[in-house]
PDB file of C-alpha atoms in Angstrom:
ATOM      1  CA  UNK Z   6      41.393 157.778  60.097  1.00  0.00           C
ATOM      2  CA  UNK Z   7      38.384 157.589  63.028  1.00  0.00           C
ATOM      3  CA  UNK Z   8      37.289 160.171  64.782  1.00  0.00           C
ATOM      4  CA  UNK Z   9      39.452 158.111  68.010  1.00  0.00           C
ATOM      5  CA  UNK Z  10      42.388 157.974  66.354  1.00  0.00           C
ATOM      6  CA  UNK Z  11      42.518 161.912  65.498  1.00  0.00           C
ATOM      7  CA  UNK Z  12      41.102 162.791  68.798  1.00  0.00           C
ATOM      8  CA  UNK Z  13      44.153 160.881  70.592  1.00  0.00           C
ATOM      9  CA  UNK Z  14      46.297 162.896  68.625  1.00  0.00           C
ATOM     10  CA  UNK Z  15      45.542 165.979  68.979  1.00  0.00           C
ATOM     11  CA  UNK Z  16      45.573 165.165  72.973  1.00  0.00           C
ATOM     12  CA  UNK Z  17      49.036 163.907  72.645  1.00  0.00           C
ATOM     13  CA  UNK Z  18      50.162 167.294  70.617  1.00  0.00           C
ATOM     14  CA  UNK Z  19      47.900 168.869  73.285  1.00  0.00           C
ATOM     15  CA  UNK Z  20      49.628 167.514  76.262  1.00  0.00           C
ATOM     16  CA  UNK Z  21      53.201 168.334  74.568  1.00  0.00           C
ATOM     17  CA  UNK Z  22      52.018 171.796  74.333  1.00  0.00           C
ATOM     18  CA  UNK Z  23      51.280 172.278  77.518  1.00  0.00           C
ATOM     19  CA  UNK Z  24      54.172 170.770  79.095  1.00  0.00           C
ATOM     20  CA  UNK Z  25      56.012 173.335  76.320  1.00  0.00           C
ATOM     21  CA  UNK Z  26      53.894 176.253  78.030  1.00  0.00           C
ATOM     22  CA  UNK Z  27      54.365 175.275  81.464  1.00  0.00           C
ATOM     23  CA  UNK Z  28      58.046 175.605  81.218  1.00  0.00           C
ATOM     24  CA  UNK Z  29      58.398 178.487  79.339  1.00  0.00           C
ATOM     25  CA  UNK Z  30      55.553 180.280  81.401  1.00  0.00           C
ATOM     26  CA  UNK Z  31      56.948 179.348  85.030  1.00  0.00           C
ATOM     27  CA  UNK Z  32      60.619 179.485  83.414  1.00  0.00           C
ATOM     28  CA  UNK Z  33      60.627 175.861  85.600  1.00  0.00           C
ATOM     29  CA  UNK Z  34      60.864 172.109  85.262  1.00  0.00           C
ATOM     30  CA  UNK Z  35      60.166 171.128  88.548  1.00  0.00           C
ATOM     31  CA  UNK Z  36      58.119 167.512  88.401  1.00  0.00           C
ATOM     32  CA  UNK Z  37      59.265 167.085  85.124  1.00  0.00           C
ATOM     33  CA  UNK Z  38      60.965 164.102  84.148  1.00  0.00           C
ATOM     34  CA  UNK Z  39      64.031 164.191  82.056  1.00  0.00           C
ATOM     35  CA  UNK Z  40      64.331 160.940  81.904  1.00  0.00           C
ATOM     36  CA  UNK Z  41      60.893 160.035  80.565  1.00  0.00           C
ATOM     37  CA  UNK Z  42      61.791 162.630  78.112  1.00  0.00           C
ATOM     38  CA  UNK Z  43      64.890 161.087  76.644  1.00  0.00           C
ATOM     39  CA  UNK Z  44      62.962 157.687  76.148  1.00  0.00           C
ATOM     40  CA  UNK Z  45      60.143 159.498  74.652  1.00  0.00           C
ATOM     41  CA  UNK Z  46      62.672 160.929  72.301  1.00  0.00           C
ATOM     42  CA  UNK Z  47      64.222 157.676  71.729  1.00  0.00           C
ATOM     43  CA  UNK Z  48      60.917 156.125  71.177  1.00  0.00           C
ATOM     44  CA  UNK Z  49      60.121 158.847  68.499  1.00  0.00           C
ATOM     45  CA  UNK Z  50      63.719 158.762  66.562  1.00  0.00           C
ATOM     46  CA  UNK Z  51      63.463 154.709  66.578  1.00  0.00           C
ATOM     47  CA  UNK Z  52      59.673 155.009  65.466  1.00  0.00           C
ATOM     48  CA  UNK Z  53      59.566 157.222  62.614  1.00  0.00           C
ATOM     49  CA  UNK Z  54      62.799 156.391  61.067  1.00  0.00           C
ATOM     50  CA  UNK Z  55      60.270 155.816  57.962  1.00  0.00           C
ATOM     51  CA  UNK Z  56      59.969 159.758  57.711  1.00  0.00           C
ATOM     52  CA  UNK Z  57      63.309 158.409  55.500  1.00  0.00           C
ATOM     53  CA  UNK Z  58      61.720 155.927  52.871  1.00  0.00           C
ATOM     54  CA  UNK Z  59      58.251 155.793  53.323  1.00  0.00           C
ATOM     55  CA  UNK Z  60      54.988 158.623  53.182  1.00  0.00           C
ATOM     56  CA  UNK Z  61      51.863 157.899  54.252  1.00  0.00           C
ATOM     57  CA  UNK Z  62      50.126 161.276  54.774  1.00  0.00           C
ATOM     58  CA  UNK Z  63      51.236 164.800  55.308  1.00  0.00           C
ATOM     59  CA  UNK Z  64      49.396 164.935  58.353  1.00  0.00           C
ATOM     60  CA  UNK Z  65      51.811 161.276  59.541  1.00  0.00           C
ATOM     61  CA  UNK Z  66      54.793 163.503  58.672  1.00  0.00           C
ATOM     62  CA  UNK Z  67      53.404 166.887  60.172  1.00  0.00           C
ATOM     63  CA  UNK Z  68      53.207 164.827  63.952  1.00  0.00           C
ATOM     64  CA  UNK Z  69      56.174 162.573  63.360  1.00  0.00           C
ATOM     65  CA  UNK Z  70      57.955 165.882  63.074  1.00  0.00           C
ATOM     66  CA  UNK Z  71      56.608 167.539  65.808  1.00  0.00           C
ATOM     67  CA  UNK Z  72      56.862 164.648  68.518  1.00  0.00           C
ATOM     68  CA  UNK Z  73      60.278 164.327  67.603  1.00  0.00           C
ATOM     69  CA  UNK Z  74      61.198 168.395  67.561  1.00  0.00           C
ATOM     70  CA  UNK Z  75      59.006 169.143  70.858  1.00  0.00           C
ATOM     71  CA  UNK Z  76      60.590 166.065  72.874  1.00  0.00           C
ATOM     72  CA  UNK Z  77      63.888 167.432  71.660  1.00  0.00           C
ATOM     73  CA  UNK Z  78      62.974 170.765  72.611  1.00  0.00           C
ATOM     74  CA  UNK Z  79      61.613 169.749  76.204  1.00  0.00           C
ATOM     75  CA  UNK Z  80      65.293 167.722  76.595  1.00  0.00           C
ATOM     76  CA  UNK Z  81      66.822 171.139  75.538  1.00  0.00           C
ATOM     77  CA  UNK Z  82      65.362 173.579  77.917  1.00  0.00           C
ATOM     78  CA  UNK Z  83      66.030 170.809  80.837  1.00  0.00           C
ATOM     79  CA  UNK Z  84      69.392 170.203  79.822  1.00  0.00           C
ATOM     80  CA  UNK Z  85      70.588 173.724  78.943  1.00  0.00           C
ATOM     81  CA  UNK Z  86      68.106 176.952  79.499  1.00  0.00           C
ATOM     82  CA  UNK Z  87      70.047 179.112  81.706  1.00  0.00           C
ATOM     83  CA  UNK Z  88      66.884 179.298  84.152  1.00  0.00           C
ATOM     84  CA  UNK Z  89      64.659 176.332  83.193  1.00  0.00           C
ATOM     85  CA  UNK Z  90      68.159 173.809  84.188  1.00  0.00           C
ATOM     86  CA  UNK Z  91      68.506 174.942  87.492  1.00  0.00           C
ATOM     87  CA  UNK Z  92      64.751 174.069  88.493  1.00  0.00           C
ATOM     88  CA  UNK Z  93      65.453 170.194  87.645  1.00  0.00           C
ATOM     89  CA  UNK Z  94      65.786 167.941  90.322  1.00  0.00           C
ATOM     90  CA  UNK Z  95      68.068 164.956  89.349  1.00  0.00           C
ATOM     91  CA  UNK Z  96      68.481 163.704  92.575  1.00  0.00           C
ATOM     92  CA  UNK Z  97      64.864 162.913  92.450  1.00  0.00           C
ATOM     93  CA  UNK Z  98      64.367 161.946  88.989  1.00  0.00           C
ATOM     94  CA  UNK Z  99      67.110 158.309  89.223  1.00  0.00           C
ATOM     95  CA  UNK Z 100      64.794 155.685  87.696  1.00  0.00           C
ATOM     96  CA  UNK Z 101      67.419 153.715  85.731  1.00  0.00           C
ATOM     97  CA  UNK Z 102      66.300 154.053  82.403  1.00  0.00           C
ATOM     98  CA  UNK Z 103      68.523 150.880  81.151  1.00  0.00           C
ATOM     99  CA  UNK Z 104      66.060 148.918  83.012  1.00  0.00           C
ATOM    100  CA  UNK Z 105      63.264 149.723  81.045  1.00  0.00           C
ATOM    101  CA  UNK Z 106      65.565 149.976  77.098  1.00  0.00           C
ATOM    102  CA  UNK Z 107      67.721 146.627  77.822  1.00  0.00           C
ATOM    103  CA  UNK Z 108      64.142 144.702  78.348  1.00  0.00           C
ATOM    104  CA  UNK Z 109      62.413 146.341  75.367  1.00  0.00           C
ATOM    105  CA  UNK Z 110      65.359 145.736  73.305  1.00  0.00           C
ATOM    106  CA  UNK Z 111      65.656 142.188  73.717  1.00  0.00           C
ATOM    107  CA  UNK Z 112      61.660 141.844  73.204  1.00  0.00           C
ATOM    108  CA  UNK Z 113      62.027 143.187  70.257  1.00  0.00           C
ATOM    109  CA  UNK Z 114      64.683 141.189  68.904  1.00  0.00           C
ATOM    110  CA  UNK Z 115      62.705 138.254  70.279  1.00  0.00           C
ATOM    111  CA  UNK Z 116      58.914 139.259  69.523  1.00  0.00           C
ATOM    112  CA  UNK Z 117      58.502 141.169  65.712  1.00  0.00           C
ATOM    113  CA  UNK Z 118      56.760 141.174  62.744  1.00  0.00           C
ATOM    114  CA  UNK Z 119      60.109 140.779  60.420  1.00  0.00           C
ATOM    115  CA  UNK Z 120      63.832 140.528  61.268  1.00  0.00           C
ATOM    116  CA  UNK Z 121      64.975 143.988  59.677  1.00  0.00           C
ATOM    117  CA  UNK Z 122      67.044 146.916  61.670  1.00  0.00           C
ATOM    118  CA  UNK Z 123      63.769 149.023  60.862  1.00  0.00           C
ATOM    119  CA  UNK Z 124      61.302 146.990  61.822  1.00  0.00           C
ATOM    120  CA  UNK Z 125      63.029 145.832  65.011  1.00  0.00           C
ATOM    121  CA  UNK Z 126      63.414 149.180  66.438  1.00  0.00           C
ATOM    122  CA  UNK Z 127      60.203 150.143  65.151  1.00  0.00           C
ATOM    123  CA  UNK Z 128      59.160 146.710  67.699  1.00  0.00           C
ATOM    124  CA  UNK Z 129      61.136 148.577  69.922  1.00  0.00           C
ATOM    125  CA  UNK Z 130      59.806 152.197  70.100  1.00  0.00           C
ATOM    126  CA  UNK Z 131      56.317 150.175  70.537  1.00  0.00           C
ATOM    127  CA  UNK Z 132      57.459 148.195  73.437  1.00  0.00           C
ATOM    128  CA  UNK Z 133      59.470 151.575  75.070  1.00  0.00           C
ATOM    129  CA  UNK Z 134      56.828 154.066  74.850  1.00  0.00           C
ATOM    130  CA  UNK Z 135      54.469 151.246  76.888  1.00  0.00           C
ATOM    131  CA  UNK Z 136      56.856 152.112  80.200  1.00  0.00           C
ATOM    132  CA  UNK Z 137      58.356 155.143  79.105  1.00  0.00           C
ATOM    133  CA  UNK Z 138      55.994 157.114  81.286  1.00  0.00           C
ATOM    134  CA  UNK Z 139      57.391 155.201  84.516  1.00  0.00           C
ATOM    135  CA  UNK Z 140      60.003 157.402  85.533  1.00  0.00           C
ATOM    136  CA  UNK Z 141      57.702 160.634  85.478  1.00  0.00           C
ATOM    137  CA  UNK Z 142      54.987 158.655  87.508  1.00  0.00           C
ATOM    138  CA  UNK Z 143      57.883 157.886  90.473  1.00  0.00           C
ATOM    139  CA  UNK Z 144      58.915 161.520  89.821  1.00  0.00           C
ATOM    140  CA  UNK Z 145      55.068 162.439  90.592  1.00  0.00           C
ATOM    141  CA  UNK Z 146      54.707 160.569  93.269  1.00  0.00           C
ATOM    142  CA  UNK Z 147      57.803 161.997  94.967  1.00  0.00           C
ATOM    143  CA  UNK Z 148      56.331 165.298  94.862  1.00  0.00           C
ATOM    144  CA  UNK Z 149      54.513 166.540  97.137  1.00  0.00           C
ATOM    145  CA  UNK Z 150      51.385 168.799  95.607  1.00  0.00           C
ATOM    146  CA  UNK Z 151      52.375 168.363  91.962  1.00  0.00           C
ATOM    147  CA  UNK Z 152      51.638 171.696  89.941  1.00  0.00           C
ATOM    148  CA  UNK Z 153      48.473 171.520  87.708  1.00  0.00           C
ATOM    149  CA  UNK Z 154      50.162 172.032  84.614  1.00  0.00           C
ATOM    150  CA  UNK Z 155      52.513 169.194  85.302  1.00  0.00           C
ATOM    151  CA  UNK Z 156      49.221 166.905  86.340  1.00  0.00           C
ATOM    152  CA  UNK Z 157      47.706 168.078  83.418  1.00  0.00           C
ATOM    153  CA  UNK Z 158      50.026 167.264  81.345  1.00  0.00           C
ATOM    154  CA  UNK Z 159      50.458 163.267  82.162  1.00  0.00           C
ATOM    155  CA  UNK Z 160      46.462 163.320  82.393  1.00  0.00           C
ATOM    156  CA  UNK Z 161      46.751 164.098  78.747  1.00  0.00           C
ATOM    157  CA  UNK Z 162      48.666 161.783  77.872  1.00  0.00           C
ATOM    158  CA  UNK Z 163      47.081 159.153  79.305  1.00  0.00           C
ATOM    159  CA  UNK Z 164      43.721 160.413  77.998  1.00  0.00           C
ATOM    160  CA  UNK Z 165      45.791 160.054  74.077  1.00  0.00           C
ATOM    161  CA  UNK Z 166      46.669 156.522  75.263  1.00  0.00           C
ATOM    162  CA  UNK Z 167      42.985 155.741  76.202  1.00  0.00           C
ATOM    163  CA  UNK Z 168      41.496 157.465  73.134  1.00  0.00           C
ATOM    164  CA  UNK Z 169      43.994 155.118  71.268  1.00  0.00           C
ATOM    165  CA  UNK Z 170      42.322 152.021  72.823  1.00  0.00           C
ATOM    166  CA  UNK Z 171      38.791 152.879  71.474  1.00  0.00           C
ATOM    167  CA  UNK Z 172      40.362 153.704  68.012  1.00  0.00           C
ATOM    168  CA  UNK Z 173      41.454 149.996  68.057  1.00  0.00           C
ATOM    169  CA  UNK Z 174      38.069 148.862  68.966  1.00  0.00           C
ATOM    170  CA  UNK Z 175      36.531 151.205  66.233  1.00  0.00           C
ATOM    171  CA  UNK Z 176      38.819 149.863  64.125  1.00  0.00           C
ATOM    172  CA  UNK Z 177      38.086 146.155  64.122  1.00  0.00           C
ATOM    173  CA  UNK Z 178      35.110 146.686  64.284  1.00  0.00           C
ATOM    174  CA  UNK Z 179      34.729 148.458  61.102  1.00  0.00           C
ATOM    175  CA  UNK Z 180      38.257 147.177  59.130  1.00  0.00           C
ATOM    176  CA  UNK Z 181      37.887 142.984  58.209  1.00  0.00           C
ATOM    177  CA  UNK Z 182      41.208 141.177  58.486  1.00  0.00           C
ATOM    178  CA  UNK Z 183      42.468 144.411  60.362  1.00  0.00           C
ATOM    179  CA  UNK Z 184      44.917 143.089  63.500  1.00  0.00           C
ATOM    180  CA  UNK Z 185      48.118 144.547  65.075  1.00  0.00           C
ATOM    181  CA  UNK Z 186      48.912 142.294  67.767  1.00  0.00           C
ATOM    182  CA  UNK Z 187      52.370 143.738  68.760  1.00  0.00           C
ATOM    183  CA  UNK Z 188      50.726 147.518  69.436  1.00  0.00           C
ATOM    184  CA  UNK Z 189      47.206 146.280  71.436  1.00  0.00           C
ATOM    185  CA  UNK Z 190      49.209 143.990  74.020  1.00  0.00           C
ATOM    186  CA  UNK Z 191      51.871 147.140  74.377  1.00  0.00           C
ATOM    187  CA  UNK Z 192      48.883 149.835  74.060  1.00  0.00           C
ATOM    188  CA  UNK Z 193      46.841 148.026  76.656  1.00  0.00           C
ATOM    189  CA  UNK Z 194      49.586 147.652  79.055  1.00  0.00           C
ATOM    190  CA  UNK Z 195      50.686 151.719  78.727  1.00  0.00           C
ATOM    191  CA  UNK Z 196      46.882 152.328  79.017  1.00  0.00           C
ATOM    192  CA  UNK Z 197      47.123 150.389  82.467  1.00  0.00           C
ATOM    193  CA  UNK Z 198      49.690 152.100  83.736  1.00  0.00           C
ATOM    194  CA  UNK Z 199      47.861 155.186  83.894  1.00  0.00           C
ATOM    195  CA  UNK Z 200      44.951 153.831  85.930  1.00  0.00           C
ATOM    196  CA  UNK Z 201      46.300 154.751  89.247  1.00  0.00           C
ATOM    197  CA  UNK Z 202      47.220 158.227  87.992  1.00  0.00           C
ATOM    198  CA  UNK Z 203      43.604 159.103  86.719  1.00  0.00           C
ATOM    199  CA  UNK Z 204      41.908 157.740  90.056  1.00  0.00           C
ATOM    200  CA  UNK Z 205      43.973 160.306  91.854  1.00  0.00           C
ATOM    201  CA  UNK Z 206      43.906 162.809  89.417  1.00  0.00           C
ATOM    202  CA  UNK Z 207      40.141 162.979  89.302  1.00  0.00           C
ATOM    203  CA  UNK Z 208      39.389 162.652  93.082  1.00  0.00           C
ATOM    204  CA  UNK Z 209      41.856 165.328  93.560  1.00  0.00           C
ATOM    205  CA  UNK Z 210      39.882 167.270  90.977  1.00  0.00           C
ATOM    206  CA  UNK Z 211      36.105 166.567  92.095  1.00  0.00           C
ATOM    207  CA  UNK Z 212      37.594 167.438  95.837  1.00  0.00           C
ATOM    208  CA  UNK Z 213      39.380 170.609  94.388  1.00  0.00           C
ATOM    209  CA  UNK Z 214      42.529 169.986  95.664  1.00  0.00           C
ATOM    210  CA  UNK Z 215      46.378 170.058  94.418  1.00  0.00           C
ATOM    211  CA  UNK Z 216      46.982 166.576  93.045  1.00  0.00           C
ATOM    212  CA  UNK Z 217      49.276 164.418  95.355  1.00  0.00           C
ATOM    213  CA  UNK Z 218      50.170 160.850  94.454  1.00  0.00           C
ATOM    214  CA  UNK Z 219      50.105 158.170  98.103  1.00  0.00           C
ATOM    215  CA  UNK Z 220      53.675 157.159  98.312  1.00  0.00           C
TER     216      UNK Z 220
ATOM    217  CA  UNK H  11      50.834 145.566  52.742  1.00  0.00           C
ATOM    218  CA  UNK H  12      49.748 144.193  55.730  1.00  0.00           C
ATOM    219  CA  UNK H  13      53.279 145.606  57.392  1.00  0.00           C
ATOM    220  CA  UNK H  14      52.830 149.253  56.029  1.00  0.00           C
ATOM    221  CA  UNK H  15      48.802 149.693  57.053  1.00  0.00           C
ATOM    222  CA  UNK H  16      50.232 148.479  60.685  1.00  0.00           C
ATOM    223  CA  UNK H  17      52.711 151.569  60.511  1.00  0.00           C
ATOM    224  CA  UNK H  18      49.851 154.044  59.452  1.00  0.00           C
ATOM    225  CA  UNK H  19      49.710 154.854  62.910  1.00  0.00           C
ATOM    226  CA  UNK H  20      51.702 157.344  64.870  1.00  0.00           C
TER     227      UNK H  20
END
């Protein structure tokens, strides 16, 4: 593992914990997707269905865990905390999620590696988390002055995502015969995504002003 | 082979 790789980790585990903090803290959801959190948890569950039948490291099965526990956890205090469920806005937050799993799904029935329930929804997970972050980017930009934490949060995660990108690099640079065509295509694309996020996000922060996406 | 190193990430 490259010094990349573990940095975009620890972002992603940082950006869960502060999306963990910022609810229990303000006791609120508001600009939080649900949605985006459901298909992250459905990206995790389909993902690391090897935590079953295969070990690569107790550090893999340390973050598998955790993505899979804090996503469910997030989902939880949306969907039931006495205080933290009446901050969420559904009538903001209606990107049709089908729209995004029904595509993915039949990708990666068409496009995998091998024909095998695990493999395809690992395919899957990989194609999902690429446009999982959708729904909380339309949420953003629907808000008007999104909190910090909240903008902090998807900065994060977009920071993992680009850390991810230069792991890849490092990584064929340094491994021969190393190539993962499915995950660069995806990875690149999910990178993309955030582009228009981080130009806002950092003029908002060089300017010192509460972030606000142009609708 | 190839198929596990390709899951060694998270």
């Amino acid at each position: 593992m490259n010094i990349f790789r573990f940095a975009g980790d620890m972002t992603h585990l940082l950006s869960i914990i502060v999306l963990l903090l910022k609810i229990n803290a303000t006791k609120s959801c508001a600009g939080v997707s649900l949605k985006t959190q459901e298909l992250y948890l459905l990206v995790f569950v389909t993902r690391y269905l090897d935590l079953l039948y295969s070990y690569i490291s107790l550090y893999n099965t340390f973050m598998k865990l955790f993505f899979i526990c804090s996503s469910g956890c997030v989902i939880w205090y949306i969907r039931e905390h006495k205080t933290v469920s009446q901050t969420y806005d559904s009538a903001q937050d209606t990107f049709r999620v089908l729209f995004l799993a029904c595509p993915c799904m039949i990708l990666a029935l068409t496009v995998n590696h091998d024909f095998t329930v695990t493999e395809v929804l690992w395919t899957f997970s990989i194609y999902l988390e690429a446009v999982a972050i959708l729904p909380q980017l339309v949420l953003l930009q629907r808000t008007k002055n999104v909190d910090t934490l909240t903008g902090n949060y998807v900065f994060l995660l977009g920071g993992y995502r680009a850390l991810y990108l230069l792991n890849w690099i490092y990584r064929i640079l340094t491994e021969p015969g190393y190539r993962q065509w499915i995950v660069w295509i995806s990875g690149t694309i999910q990178t993309a995504i955030y582009c228009d996020f981080f130009y806002y996000y950092i003029k908002s922060w060089r300017n010192n002003e509460r972030l606000s996406l142009p609708s | 082979q190839d198929l596990h190193d390709e899951h060694d990430e998270l």
